[in-house]
Amino acid sequence: AAPRPAHGCGSGALLGRFGVLLQALLALCAFSTLMLKRFKEPKAERRPWRIWFYDTSKQAIGALFIHFANVFLSDLTEEDPCSLYLINFILDATLGMLLIWLGVKVVSWVVQHKKYTYLVFGEYGDPPQAAAWIGQCILYLLIMVFEKTVISLVLLIPGWTKLQQMLLGYIPSPQLELVLVMFVVPFIVNAIMFWVVDSLIMRKYKQKDTLDINGSTETPRARRTEESQVLLSPDMDFDQSESDQDVSGPRGTNQKMKQPSYQVVI
């Protein structure tokens, strides 16, 4: 086997004790952005905890698959695994993000065309069904497999070795390189990706809470106000009609008109 370059992290560094610690810290910090996003949502549109878990767990499964696939692919060659992981990650955050968006759009169109209601991203039924969540997790994982396959084929194009040497070749410390590759850069990019993808896969859930009437969209609060007005309108009409019947006589004196419910015949 060809010797590894003097710079960069060595073989097995991504799965070493320090590398695993950085990955656990990355997962904790990255998924905390999804928690922050939930509290940033308007209270009228904020998802219940169960719906939020169903939405975000799909991303968690997909992100774990992509992460461990990158770790596995980065340690297959004799080159610097840290820089190779960084290249994989950058491609996932750019070209991969486009592929995920395209995959979600295509899958959403297919399931809507086939009228598979529970497979529409963000729709879990009322009450929410775990079977719908499992089906959507499988679909999202298939999108991740498609994305990672395309990225792996792109990495087979010659010329990535020079970019790999340029990315982290100036960093003398392997531990500093590991911190940058496994925590700093992934945290910033993952926070943005999680925020965007969560908005994408929860969009159908938000649209479910709106009602399109005569081309206008009403929020649930406006719809409840409209319903309350409709419920109150019969009483208002009754009061109006009763007041009209109470007014009689040439001078407008109030006299209540009582109709007997029965008659006594002698």
GROMACS .gro file of C-alpha atoms in nm:
model
  266
    1ALA     CA    1   0.000   0.000   0.000
    2ALA     CA    2   0.117   0.348  -0.082
    3PRO     CA    3   0.214   0.554   0.224
    4ARG     CA    4  -0.027   0.821   0.335
    5PRO     CA    5   0.077   1.185   0.306
    6ALA     CA    6   0.252   1.339   0.602
    7HIS     CA    7  -0.028   1.590   0.661
    8GLY     CA    8  -0.387   1.509   0.737
    9CYS     CA    9  -0.553   1.260   0.970
   10GLY     CA   10  -0.457   0.895   0.958
   11SER     CA   11  -0.651   0.578   0.893
   12GLY     CA   12  -0.935   0.522   1.138
   13ALA     CA   13  -0.920   0.877   1.272
   14LEU     CA   14  -1.285   0.941   1.180
   15LEU     CA   15  -1.396   0.648   1.395
   16GLY     CA   16  -1.144   0.703   1.674
   17ARG     CA   17  -1.238   0.816   2.023
   18PHE     CA   18  -1.187   1.183   1.946
   19GLY     CA   19  -1.366   1.151   1.612
   20VAL     CA   20  -1.669   0.980   1.766
   21LEU     CA   21  -1.686   1.248   2.036
   22LEU     CA   22  -1.691   1.519   1.770
   23GLN     CA   23  -1.962   1.335   1.577
   24ALA     CA   24  -2.183   1.307   1.886
   25LEU     CA   25  -2.136   1.677   1.960
   26LEU     CA   26  -2.214   1.756   1.596
   27ALA     CA   27  -2.539   1.556   1.607
   28LEU     CA   28  -2.648   1.729   1.929
   29CYS     CA   29  -2.578   2.080   1.800
   30ALA     CA   30  -2.711   2.022   1.448
   31PHE     CA   31  -3.046   1.877   1.554
   32SER     CA   32  -3.088   2.152   1.812
   33THR     CA   33  -3.145   2.384   1.515
   34LEU     CA   34  -3.463   2.188   1.437
   35MET     CA   35  -3.578   2.247   1.793
   36LEU     CA   36  -3.504   2.617   1.752
   37LYS     CA   37  -3.694   2.622   1.424
   38ARG     CA   38  -4.005   2.480   1.590
   39PHE     CA   39  -4.009   2.756   1.852
   40LYS     CA   40  -3.957   3.015   1.578
   41GLU     CA   41  -4.277   2.904   1.406
   42PRO     CA   42  -4.591   3.114   1.469
   43LYS     CA   43  -4.803   2.970   1.748
   44ALA     CA   44  -5.099   2.928   1.512
   45GLU     CA   45  -4.887   2.712   1.278
   46ARG     CA   46  -4.660   2.543   1.532
   47ARG     CA   47  -4.661   2.166   1.493
   48PRO     CA   48  -4.753   1.938   1.782
   49TRP     CA   49  -4.461   1.748   1.929
   50ARG     CA   50  -4.568   1.422   1.767
   51ILE     CA   51  -4.591   1.577   1.421
   52TRP     CA   52  -4.261   1.757   1.477
   53PHE     CA   53  -4.096   1.427   1.571
   54TYR     CA   54  -4.237   1.255   1.263
   55ASP     CA   55  -4.105   1.535   1.039
   56THR     CA   56  -3.760   1.571   1.190
   57SER     CA   57  -3.693   1.200   1.243
   58LYS     CA   58  -3.696   1.150   0.866
   59GLN     CA   59  -3.411   1.399   0.839
   60ALA     CA   60  -3.230   1.230   1.126
   61ILE     CA   61  -3.243   0.892   0.953
   62GLY     CA   62  -3.132   1.041   0.622
   63ALA     CA   63  -2.851   1.243   0.780
   64LEU     CA   64  -2.719   0.941   0.969
   65PHE     CA   65  -2.717   0.737   0.650
   66ILE     CA   66  -2.528   1.006   0.459
   67HIS     CA   67  -2.283   1.059   0.744
   68PHE     CA   68  -2.185   0.694   0.787
   69ALA     CA   69  -2.171   0.647   0.409
   70ASN     CA   70  -1.924   0.936   0.389
   71VAL     CA   71  -1.718   0.792   0.674
   72PHE     CA   72  -1.708   0.452   0.503
   73LEU     CA   73  -1.618   0.595   0.161
   74SER     CA   74  -1.352   0.828   0.305
   75ASP     CA   75  -1.156   0.541   0.460
   76LEU     CA   76  -1.154   0.317   0.154
   77THR     CA   77  -0.851   0.475  -0.013
   78GLU     CA   78  -0.497   0.553   0.101
   79GLU     CA   79  -0.556   0.925   0.073
   80ASP     CA   80  -0.631   1.165   0.358
   81PRO     CA   81  -0.975   1.054   0.493
   82CYS     CA   82  -1.048   1.396   0.643
   83SER     CA   83  -1.015   1.585   0.317
   84LEU     CA   84  -1.203   1.311   0.130
   85TYR     CA   85  -1.485   1.333   0.386
   86LEU     CA   86  -1.492   1.710   0.341
   87ILE     CA   87  -1.524   1.673  -0.036
   88ASN     CA   88  -1.812   1.428   0.011
   89PHE     CA   89  -1.977   1.665   0.252
   90ILE     CA   90  -1.942   1.968   0.025
   91LEU     CA   91  -2.092   1.775  -0.266
   92ASP     CA   92  -2.379   1.659  -0.044
   93ALA     CA   93  -2.448   2.018   0.060
   94THR     CA   94  -2.447   2.154  -0.297
   95LEU     CA   95  -2.530   1.902  -0.568
   96GLY     CA   96  -2.681   1.665  -0.313
   97MET     CA   97  -2.919   1.933  -0.186
   98LEU     CA   98  -3.046   1.984  -0.539
   99LEU     CA   99  -3.095   1.609  -0.580
  100ILE     CA  100  -3.286   1.588  -0.250
  101TRP     CA  101  -3.515   1.872  -0.356
  102LEU     CA  102  -3.574   1.705  -0.694
  103GLY     CA  103  -3.637   1.368  -0.528
  104VAL     CA  104  -3.891   1.512  -0.283
  105LYS     CA  105  -4.074   1.688  -0.566
  106VAL     CA  106  -4.087   1.376  -0.784
  107VAL     CA  107  -4.196   1.147  -0.501
  108SER     CA  108  -4.461   1.397  -0.387
  109TRP     CA  109  -4.600   1.419  -0.741
  110VAL     CA  110  -4.613   1.040  -0.777
  111VAL     CA  111  -4.788   0.975  -0.446
  112GLN     CA  112  -5.040   1.253  -0.513
  113HIS     CA  113  -5.105   1.120  -0.862
  114LYS     CA  114  -5.157   0.771  -0.723
  115LYS     CA  115  -5.362   0.917  -0.434
  116TYR     CA  116  -5.146   0.756  -0.165
  117THR     CA  117  -5.253   1.009   0.098
  118TYR     CA  118  -5.043   0.876   0.384
  119LEU     CA  119  -4.725   0.884   0.176
  120VAL     CA  120  -4.743   1.258   0.115
  121PHE     CA  121  -4.461   1.418   0.316
  122GLY     CA  122  -4.601   1.580   0.629
  123GLU     CA  123  -4.942   1.411   0.613
  124TYR     CA  124  -4.994   1.147   0.880
  125GLY     CA  125  -5.372   1.130   0.912
  126ASP     CA  126  -5.602   1.237   1.191
  127PRO     CA  127  -5.507   1.108   1.440
  128PRO     CA  128  -5.144   1.068   1.319
  129GLN     CA  129  -5.062   0.713   1.214
  130ALA     CA  130  -4.723   0.553   1.275
  131ALA     CA  131  -4.765   0.351   0.953
  132ALA     CA  132  -4.770   0.674   0.751
  133TRP     CA  133  -4.452   0.791   0.924
  134ILE     CA  134  -4.276   0.459   0.851
  135GLY     CA  135  -4.375   0.474   0.484
  136GLN     CA  136  -4.249   0.831   0.450
  137CYS     CA  137  -3.923   0.738   0.624
  138ILE     CA  138  -3.867   0.462   0.368
  139LEU     CA  139  -3.935   0.700   0.080
  140TYR     CA  140  -3.700   0.964   0.222
  141LEU     CA  141  -3.429   0.705   0.280
  142LEU     CA  142  -3.461   0.593  -0.082
  143ILE     CA  143  -3.409   0.955  -0.187
  144MET     CA  144  -3.093   0.963   0.027
  145VAL     CA  145  -2.967   0.642  -0.135
  146PHE     CA  146  -3.025   0.794  -0.479
  147GLU     CA  147  -2.845   1.114  -0.379
  148LYS     CA  148  -2.543   0.932  -0.233
  149THR     CA  149  -2.516   0.705  -0.538
  150VAL     CA  150  -2.502   1.004  -0.772
  151ILE     CA  151  -2.242   1.180  -0.552
  152SER     CA  152  -2.029   0.864  -0.544
  153LEU     CA  153  -2.035   0.848  -0.924
  154VAL     CA  154  -1.934   1.215  -0.942
  155LEU     CA  155  -1.633   1.141  -0.718
  156LEU     CA  156  -1.511   0.891  -0.978
  157ILE     CA  157  -1.438   1.179  -1.215
  158PRO     CA  158  -1.059   1.243  -1.227
  159GLY     CA  159  -0.924   1.563  -1.076
  160TRP     CA  160  -1.055   1.544  -0.721
  161THR     CA  161  -0.712   1.451  -0.584
  162LYS     CA  162  -0.568   1.797  -0.649
  163LEU     CA  163  -0.865   1.963  -0.481
  164GLN     CA  164  -0.830   1.722  -0.192
  165GLN     CA  165  -0.468   1.825  -0.141
  166MET     CA  166  -0.554   2.195  -0.159
  167LEU     CA  167  -0.841   2.188   0.093
  168LEU     CA  168  -0.659   2.090   0.412
  169GLY     CA  169  -0.297   2.051   0.307
  170TYR     CA  170  -0.192   2.369   0.487
  171ILE     CA  171  -0.316   2.248   0.830
  172PRO     CA  172  -0.026   2.085   1.018
  173SER     CA  173  -0.225   1.943   1.311
  174PRO     CA  174  -0.434   1.628   1.244
  175GLN     CA  175  -0.662   1.702   1.540
  176LEU     CA  176  -0.732   2.056   1.418
  177GLU     CA  177  -0.810   1.915   1.075
  178LEU     CA  178  -1.046   1.663   1.234
  179VAL     CA  179  -1.225   1.938   1.429
  180LEU     CA  180  -1.276   2.145   1.115
  181VAL     CA  181  -1.392   1.849   0.907
  182MET     CA  182  -1.610   1.670   1.161
  183PHE     CA  183  -1.758   1.959   1.357
  184VAL     CA  184  -1.712   2.320   1.243
  185VAL     CA  185  -1.795   2.293   0.873
  186PRO     CA  186  -2.065   2.021   0.909
  187PHE     CA  187  -2.241   2.211   1.189
  188ILE     CA  188  -2.275   2.530   0.982
  189VAL     CA  189  -2.384   2.351   0.665
  190ASN     CA  190  -2.610   2.098   0.840
  191ALA     CA  191  -2.792   2.372   1.029
  192ILE     CA  192  -2.880   2.539   0.698
  193MET     CA  193  -2.971   2.209   0.529
  194PHE     CA  194  -3.190   2.090   0.816
  195TRP     CA  195  -3.377   2.420   0.822
  196VAL     CA  196  -3.439   2.416   0.444
  197VAL     CA  197  -3.532   2.047   0.418
  198ASP     CA  198  -3.764   2.068   0.720
  199SER     CA  199  -3.950   2.355   0.555
  200LEU     CA  200  -3.971   2.150   0.236
  201ILE     CA  201  -4.113   1.832   0.386
  202MET     CA  202  -4.353   2.010   0.626
  203ARG     CA  203  -4.504   2.234   0.359
  204LYS     CA  204  -4.793   2.000   0.292
  205TYR     CA  205  -4.879   1.997   0.659
  206LYS     CA  206  -4.905   2.376   0.661
  207GLN     CA  207  -5.122   2.376   0.350
  208LYS     CA  208  -5.355   2.130   0.515
  209ASP     CA  209  -5.440   2.393   0.777
  210THR     CA  210  -5.554   2.645   0.514
  211LEU     CA  211  -5.876   2.660   0.319
  212ASP     CA  212  -5.905   2.804  -0.029
  213ILE     CA  213  -6.241   2.979  -0.076
  214ASN     CA  214  -6.303   3.171  -0.399
  215GLY     CA  215  -5.932   3.193  -0.468
  216SER     CA  216  -5.845   3.334  -0.122
  217THR     CA  217  -5.654   3.148   0.145
  218GLU     CA  218  -5.779   3.159   0.503
  219THR     CA  219  -5.583   3.067   0.811
  220PRO     CA  220  -5.737   2.837   1.077
  221ARG     CA  221  -5.800   3.140   1.304
  222ALA     CA  222  -5.985   3.324   1.025
  223ARG     CA  223  -6.185   3.012   0.945
  224ARG     CA  224  -6.288   2.972   1.310
  225THR     CA  225  -6.395   3.338   1.318
  226GLU     CA  226  -6.600   3.288   1.004
  227GLU     CA  227  -6.763   2.977   1.149
  228SER     CA  228  -6.848   3.159   1.474
  229GLN     CA  229  -7.013   3.437   1.275
  230VAL     CA  230  -7.216   3.185   1.080
  231LEU     CA  231  -7.325   3.013   1.401
  232LEU     CA  232  -7.432   3.343   1.551
  233SER     CA  233  -7.622   3.464   1.244
  234PRO     CA  234  -7.944   3.255   1.297
  235ASP     CA  235  -7.983   3.395   1.649
  236MET     CA  236  -7.936   3.745   1.520
  237ASP     CA  237  -8.200   3.689   1.251
  238PHE     CA  238  -8.438   3.543   1.509
  239ASP     CA  239  -8.394   3.839   1.739
  240GLN     CA  240  -8.451   4.076   1.449
  241SER     CA  241  -8.768   3.899   1.333
  242GLU     CA  242  -8.901   3.886   1.690
  243SER     CA  243  -8.844   4.256   1.736
  244ASP     CA  244  -9.028   4.326   1.410
  245GLN     CA  245  -9.326   4.125   1.529
  246ASP     CA  246  -9.331   4.304   1.865
  247VAL     CA  247  -9.380   4.646   1.705
  248SER     CA  248  -9.751   4.703   1.631
  249GLY     CA  249 -10.020   4.967   1.659
  250PRO     CA  250 -10.050   5.311   1.503
  251ARG     CA  251  -9.820   5.473   1.761
  252GLY     CA  252  -9.558   5.195   1.756
  253THR     CA  253  -9.635   5.062   2.104
  254ASN     CA  254  -9.472   4.731   2.185
  255GLN     CA  255  -9.715   4.446   2.214
  256LYS     CA  256  -9.600   4.087   2.222
  257MET     CA  257  -9.796   3.864   1.990
  258LYS     CA  258  -9.861   3.530   2.151
  259GLN     CA  259 -10.008   3.249   1.954
  260PRO     CA  260 -10.178   2.972   2.160
  261SER     CA  261 -10.041   2.630   2.105
  262TYR     CA  262 -10.389   2.479   2.151
  263GLN     CA  263 -10.756   2.581   2.168
  264VAL     CA  264 -11.023   2.474   2.417
  265VAL     CA  265 -11.360   2.412   2.254
  266ILE     CA  266 -11.665   2.425   2.485
   0.00000   0.00000   0.00000
